[in-house]
Structures are given as C-alpha cells and as structure tokens.
Amino acid sequence: MPRTKCLALTVSLLFSPLLFGQEGGFITEEDLLAELPVVTSASRMAQPLSKVPASITIIDQQMIKASGALNWVDVFRLVPGFESYSINGNRYGISYHGYGREFPNHLEIMVDGRSIYDPLFASIEWGSLGIDLDDIDHIEIVRGSNAPAYGSNAFLGAVNIITRKPVQDHGWHMGATSGEQHTRNSNIRYSGNAGKLDYRASFNYEHNEGFPSVTGGDSPGSMEDGKEKLALNLRGMYTPNINDTFDFQAGYSHANMGWGDADHPDEYAQVNFKNQFQSVKWTRDLGSSDGVQIHFYHNKLEGENYVNLGKVSDLLSQELGATIAPADVPVFFKTYVDSSLNIQDQNFITGFRGIESERYDLELENHLQLTDNFRATWGTGIRYDSIKGESILGNNDRESLTSKRLFSHLEWQPTRHWTLNAGLIVEDNHIVDTIGSARAAINYHLNDYHTLRIGYAAGRRSPSLAEAKEFNADILDDQVLITAIRRSADNLHEEKLRSLELGYLAQFPQSGLTFDMRLFREEVRGGLEQYREPVDLDIPALDPSVKFAVRDNLLKSDMTGVELQLRYQPTDRTLINAHYGYRDVDSSFTDRLEPDVHFTDLNDRSPRHIAGLLLHQKFSYGLSSGVNFYHMSDANWRDGNAVNQFVRIDAVLGYDFNVGTTAGNLSLIARNLGKTYEEHAQNNVFESQYFLRLTLDFD
C-alpha cells in the first residue's frame, strides 16, 4: 500500500468519531469498569481518563490477543508515538519520541508498580524479562513526561504493565506456540486460593533462532541471535481483613541469547543473563478514598559474555599480513608500541565479561480525600543502586548510588466542568545533587463526553549510575589500550525538558468509542549524546589514532507533533483500534571538538510518521479473525542503519472451543504478509512468518 494512501486511511479513521453524535446521561460505574478507563499511572491516584493530566493509552489482554502479538515489540506497536523495533532477534528497543538507540533511556517501565529500569544499561533488558504476555491484565502507557510522578526515568513517558491478580483466575492455564525461526514457546500457570490467600505460580519457556542468516553484503553468515529462556514467577495476595492487602511477588529467569552488532554477524556471541526480583506491597484502605501503601522491592541482574578472539600472535599476524610467532609478541610491543611493555602471547578476551546490577527500593505513598472536590497523594522513597563490571567501569570495583525522593500530586474539581492537576517530585543523589520536576494541567469538560486539556511539564533527569561512571575499553594485560569504546565525561549534570501539550478526549461508552488527540512540543536541553575525542590515558595505545566516544550533556532537541488514537468496540465481538503519530525534529549537538568543532543532528533519526490499524471480529461457532496494519516511515536509526519505510500486515485466525470443562483456543498467526523489510539494521531482514498457538484453561 503506498505510504500516502496508508496515512490517509489511518487519519480518516481516527477523525471519524468527530462525525458521531451521542445523547444520554452521565457515564455509569458499569461503563467505567467495562472499558478500563480508570488509571493510576499518570498521577499515582485513580482517575478516569477525562481527568488525568496526560494522554493515556490502555492495552488490554483482548487487544494483545486480537493483534497476534508474540513479543514486546508487537505489543508497543499498538501505541501512538512509540518506536518499537528489534535490535536483533531477541533484543528490543522500545522508546517514546526516541531516536533508535540500542539502550533507550527516557522511558520508565514498571511491572505492577515495580520499576524494571536497569541502572547498568540505563534501559530495559527485555529479552530476559520473565513475564509471559498471557500473564498481563492490561498496560497503562503515559505519553508525555511523567517525571513529576515517577522521577528521572519517566523523563518522556511511563509504562505500567499490570499483571493478572490471582483472584482473577482459578485452575490451570496452558499455552504453546510453534512456528518460524524454530520458535517453541510454552507457558503454564496455576491459580488457586487457601482461605484469605489467593496465589498464582507461572512458568514459561521460550526458544527461537532469531533473524535469518545474512546472504549478501560484506559480512554474510548466520546471525546467531537466537534465545532460550526459562522463567518462574510466584504471586500471593493475602487479605486478612476488609482494609488490608499484602501483595507478595517473586521471580527468576535465566536466558541465553545472541548478542552483537547486526552489521557484523560474524562477531555475535552468546550472553547468559540471570534475572531475579522480590516485591512486598502492603495497602491499607482508610475509608473515604483515603489510603496508605508501603512497597519494598529488590531487583538483581547478572550477565556473562566472554568472547575469546584467539591468541595475540595470531591476531597480529592477521592484521599485519606477516607471521608473528608467540615468542615475538613481547618484542613487537616493546619495539613498535612502548619499550616499557612486557606482554606475553595470550588469549585476547573481549565482550562485557561479568556484569551485575542490583536495586533496593522502599516507598511510602499516602492518599488523602481532603474535601469532596479536592484530594492529594504524597509520598517518599529511597533507592539504592549498585553496579559492577570491568567492561562498564574499567575496573572490578562496585559503584553505588543512593537516591531519595519526595513527591506529591493534587487534584481539584472546583465545578463539574473543570479539573485541575498539579504534581511535583524532588530527587536527590550525589550525581546531580537536588533536582525537581513539576507538571500542571487544566481539563475542561465540555459535557459528559468531551474534554479539552492543556498541560505543561518541566522535567529533570539524572544520569544513571552507568551513564555517569562508564569507562568501556579493551585493555590487554592491563598494559596497553587495544580498543577505546566509550567513557563518561566528568561532572555530568541533569537533562532538562520543557513540554507543552494540548489534548482532546471524546468518550461515548454506550457506543464503545474512545478518541484521543495530543498536540505537543517537547524541548530537551543538555541531553546526553556523544562526541569523539583522542585517547589521553596513562597507558600506551596500540593505535595512537584511536578515539573514545565521550558521553556528555550535548544535545539540544525540539520535537513538535501530533498523536491520535481511536478505539471502537460497539460489542464484545468487534474491535477496531487505530493510531497515528507525526513528529518534526529540530536538533543539534557537538560530535567533534578536534581538530575543529563540528556539529551534527538527529533530525532524521526518528520516523516522521508512525501509524497502525487493528481490526478484529468474532463470528459464530467460535471463529474469529483479525488483521493488523503497521506503517513506519524512513528512519536513520541512531544506533542502527538507515532503513526504508514499510507497511507490515499481520493476521490472526482463531477458533474457540470447549471440551467438557476445558476451554481452549487454537490460533493461526501470520506476521508480515507483505514484502520483506529491514528492522532497525539492514541485516535484520523480517520475512513472512507463520505460527500456531494453542491455549487451554481448566480446573
């Protein structure tokens, strides 16, 4: 489908609710519960969509199944304004208003309120996340800075993945998926109760072989980016009385996957990740909408990636085109590099070797209904992060960071037509000292179905521990620099954001129609970027011309655009979901200081247009079908390649059945029914794929 036709179709569908009229009374409680319009992720207080201070997207389990989503990239392609891409077969980049980075760092991701943003990567390691898509109840996505509610990590947005509570299910759930890429996925979940305790245990397994082999170009060969993962999750919810709830969660996952640069398939190596977490949350209902919550959690990620490139003598021989015998290695380094060196022939080990990150977080949150039309949420928290890894820090020492935060949010409804929101967070750590983020929004309710919103946010983001302390280089025998990769500049400071948005929300619950529009301008100053700098170390370099990429507060970026989303579900048998995002970027940063100052930009690093259309229909006799269109315009990804625009078409054909007390579903899922396209990098070729999925539910 031509790009202009695709965009025209999507925009016309998105604006179609403006053609509808609706008469009737107020939205009922039944309408609210049926459509999941009450969210907590924007302000930490339960609010209907018409009263939140930001644009929200909700993805529920029905939408995930209707789209045929098999991984996190598929899920977040249902969200307007999101860049969702595969860095390789099992490493994902998911960001909001980003530029295609390998480790997107401006989006907070939570699971049931527990941040999974990792201080080692300043991002999310999606490939080792031990959550199966079947375990999700719904996902709340805040599009726009949510730093005033959740702090630095939510600089440009926030996502809360809300899993199913044990009380929502009873008995066994089993699922299995098989198909292309030698995909073999399975999950088993059991939910039960014992008195006042509801519990759930789930196990999932994933296996695939990643992208197909590269057959052309300068580096043909197998991508070796497959994955094998095992994960176990436990959850218990204990309600000793009507006012108190204790939520216990724990999980462990072990993943082996291919890791490397898609431009160099021959350099892929296996990575071993171990991921664990524990979470305890106590909630007390104090009546009259008052309540208190205490949440403590612990995350730990361990990774191993040892790449043996071979003997130094062999590597020198290949590079120089002449034979260097093992006994000649010390002479070579003394003669041609530095006379003080004493390097014997040895194996040259690269990769990130052993790395580790750990987080402890404790938070208190209090909700207060001060008057009939005025309520507040406030809280405080403390977080301890630690990281370790010679490839990240340049040594084997452990670096740590203690962060403290104090936050609050106010909601005031002076009349039925007006809702005013204001939020503030103050954070403190030794990297940036004390910083604050604030937001204010005014919602005007024209009537029961139409709301206008204007909002302003001033966000601040502290660099993560690894971003502030990184020294990434390959050094042979602690004596000579072989490869300079990246280091952090001294005295990094916070990134700054000013954001202005205008929003419109239309809700017709009797017709099952919701439409949202967001006009925005986001101005980032002091954003983290990289410039090239000659090496200046106390040790000699094998190649004196080698340069470091230096991370510093270099980026100035202005992004202006519009986002539209529509969900139409007139009955439980029909679902239409459509979205469109447009953005224009004006940016610049210094990428070289010597021999002269040079500036570049990120203006083409982000796709100008992103659109999607999901259609799903249930028929008689348990049959259903759906089709999902997704379009992305050209993008020259920051940490990938320049890739062309594409239109991807996925389809699902399903059959629901019952055998005795067992309910099941058998689905045929087709991905990319059109032409092959390149995903983030030119060697990541996405072909047509077919999968068969079976789920069973029984006592």
mmCIF file of N, CA and C in Angstrom, residues 99 101 521-522 524-525 529 554-559 584-590 599-606:
data_model
loop_
_atom_site.group_PDB
_atom_site.id
_atom_site.type_symbol
_atom_site.label_atom_id
_atom_site.label_comp_id
_atom_site.label_asym_id
_atom_site.label_seq_id
_atom_site.Cartn_x
_atom_site.Cartn_y
_atom_site.Cartn_z
ATOM 1 N N TYR A 99 15.237 7.943 19.282
ATOM 2 C CA TYR A 99 15.970 8.057 18.023
ATOM 3 C C TYR A 99 16.584 6.726 17.589
ATOM 4 N N ARG A 101 17.909 4.246 19.622
ATOM 5 C CA ARG A 101 19.100 3.876 20.375
ATOM 6 C C ARG A 101 19.076 2.389 20.741
ATOM 7 N N ARG A 521 4.737 19.889 22.106
ATOM 8 C CA ARG A 521 6.067 20.407 21.816
ATOM 9 C C ARG A 521 6.950 20.070 23.017
ATOM 10 N N GLU A 522 8.064 19.380 22.737
ATOM 11 C CA GLU A 522 8.990 18.964 23.780
ATOM 12 C C GLU A 522 10.376 19.537 23.488
ATOM 13 N N VAL A 524 14.205 19.601 24.784
ATOM 14 C CA VAL A 524 15.219 18.967 25.626
ATOM 15 C C VAL A 524 16.503 19.779 25.542
ATOM 16 N N ARG A 525 17.081 20.065 26.700
ATOM 17 C CA ARG A 525 18.356 20.779 26.763
ATOM 18 C C ARG A 525 19.314 19.968 27.639
ATOM 19 N N GLU A 529 24.526 12.926 24.810
ATOM 20 C CA GLU A 529 24.981 12.492 23.492
ATOM 21 C C GLU A 529 26.479 12.251 23.553
ATOM 22 N N LEU A 554 25.229 17.279 25.685
ATOM 23 C CA LEU A 554 25.496 17.965 24.426
ATOM 24 C C LEU A 554 24.253 18.314 23.623
ATOM 25 N N LEU A 555 23.159 17.599 23.831
ATOM 26 C CA LEU A 555 22.044 17.626 22.889
ATOM 27 C C LEU A 555 21.044 18.740 23.180
ATOM 28 N N LYS A 556 20.693 19.440 22.128
ATOM 29 C CA LYS A 556 19.562 20.364 22.131
ATOM 30 C C LYS A 556 18.562 19.834 21.114
ATOM 31 N N SER A 557 17.335 19.582 21.553
ATOM 32 C CA SER A 557 16.347 18.960 20.671
ATOM 33 C C SER A 557 14.971 19.543 20.920
ATOM 34 N N ASP A 558 14.301 19.931 19.843
ATOM 35 C CA ASP A 558 12.910 20.384 19.882
ATOM 36 C C ASP A 558 12.087 19.452 19.009
ATOM 37 N N MET A 559 11.053 18.857 19.589
ATOM 38 C CA MET A 559 10.181 17.962 18.845
ATOM 39 C C MET A 559 8.752 18.473 18.935
ATOM 40 N N ASP A 584 8.084 16.335 14.117
ATOM 41 C CA ASP A 584 9.120 17.074 13.405
ATOM 42 C C ASP A 584 10.211 17.404 14.415
ATOM 43 N N VAL A 585 11.465 17.103 14.066
ATOM 44 C CA VAL A 585 12.579 17.248 14.993
ATOM 45 C C VAL A 585 13.534 18.323 14.503
ATOM 46 N N ASP A 586 13.933 19.199 15.413
ATOM 47 C CA ASP A 586 14.968 20.198 15.161
ATOM 48 C C ASP A 586 15.999 20.051 16.275
ATOM 49 N N SER A 587 17.179 19.521 15.956
ATOM 50 C CA SER A 587 18.143 19.182 16.996
ATOM 51 C C SER A 587 19.560 19.491 16.540
ATOM 52 N N SER A 588 20.473 19.525 17.508
ATOM 53 C CA SER A 588 21.895 19.682 17.201
ATOM 54 C C SER A 588 22.714 19.273 18.415
ATOM 55 N N PHE A 589 23.933 18.791 18.159
ATOM 56 C CA PHE A 589 24.890 18.522 19.232
ATOM 57 C C PHE A 589 26.293 18.484 18.643
ATOM 58 N N THR A 590 27.273 18.672 19.495
ATOM 59 C CA THR A 590 28.677 18.645 19.094
ATOM 60 C C THR A 590 29.156 17.205 19.054
ATOM 61 N N PHE A 599 29.380 20.114 14.341
ATOM 62 C CA PHE A 599 28.029 19.865 14.852
ATOM 63 C C PHE A 599 27.293 18.917 13.919
ATOM 64 N N THR A 600 26.417 18.119 14.490
ATOM 65 C CA THR A 600 25.523 17.271 13.708
ATOM 66 C C THR A 600 24.152 17.289 14.369
ATOM 67 N N ASP A 601 23.224 16.472 13.881
ATOM 68 C CA ASP A 601 21.873 16.500 14.429
ATOM 69 C C ASP A 601 21.250 15.114 14.384
ATOM 70 N N LEU A 602 20.053 15.021 14.971
ATOM 71 C CA LEU A 602 19.280 13.779 14.999
ATOM 72 C C LEU A 602 17.981 13.915 14.204
ATOM 73 N N ASN A 603 17.936 14.873 13.309
ATOM 74 C CA ASN A 603 16.661 15.221 12.672
ATOM 75 C C ASN A 603 16.059 14.084 11.860
ATOM 76 N N ASP A 604 16.891 13.216 11.289
ATOM 77 C CA ASP A 604 16.357 12.099 10.507
ATOM 78 C C ASP A 604 16.470 10.772 11.255
ATOM 79 N N ARG A 605 16.801 10.836 12.542
ATOM 80 C CA ARG A 605 16.995 9.612 13.326
ATOM 81 C C ARG A 605 15.686 9.046 13.869
ATOM 82 N N SER A 606 14.615 9.764 13.664
ATOM 83 C CA SER A 606 13.311 9.338 14.164
ATOM 84 C C SER A 606 12.321 9.326 13.015
#
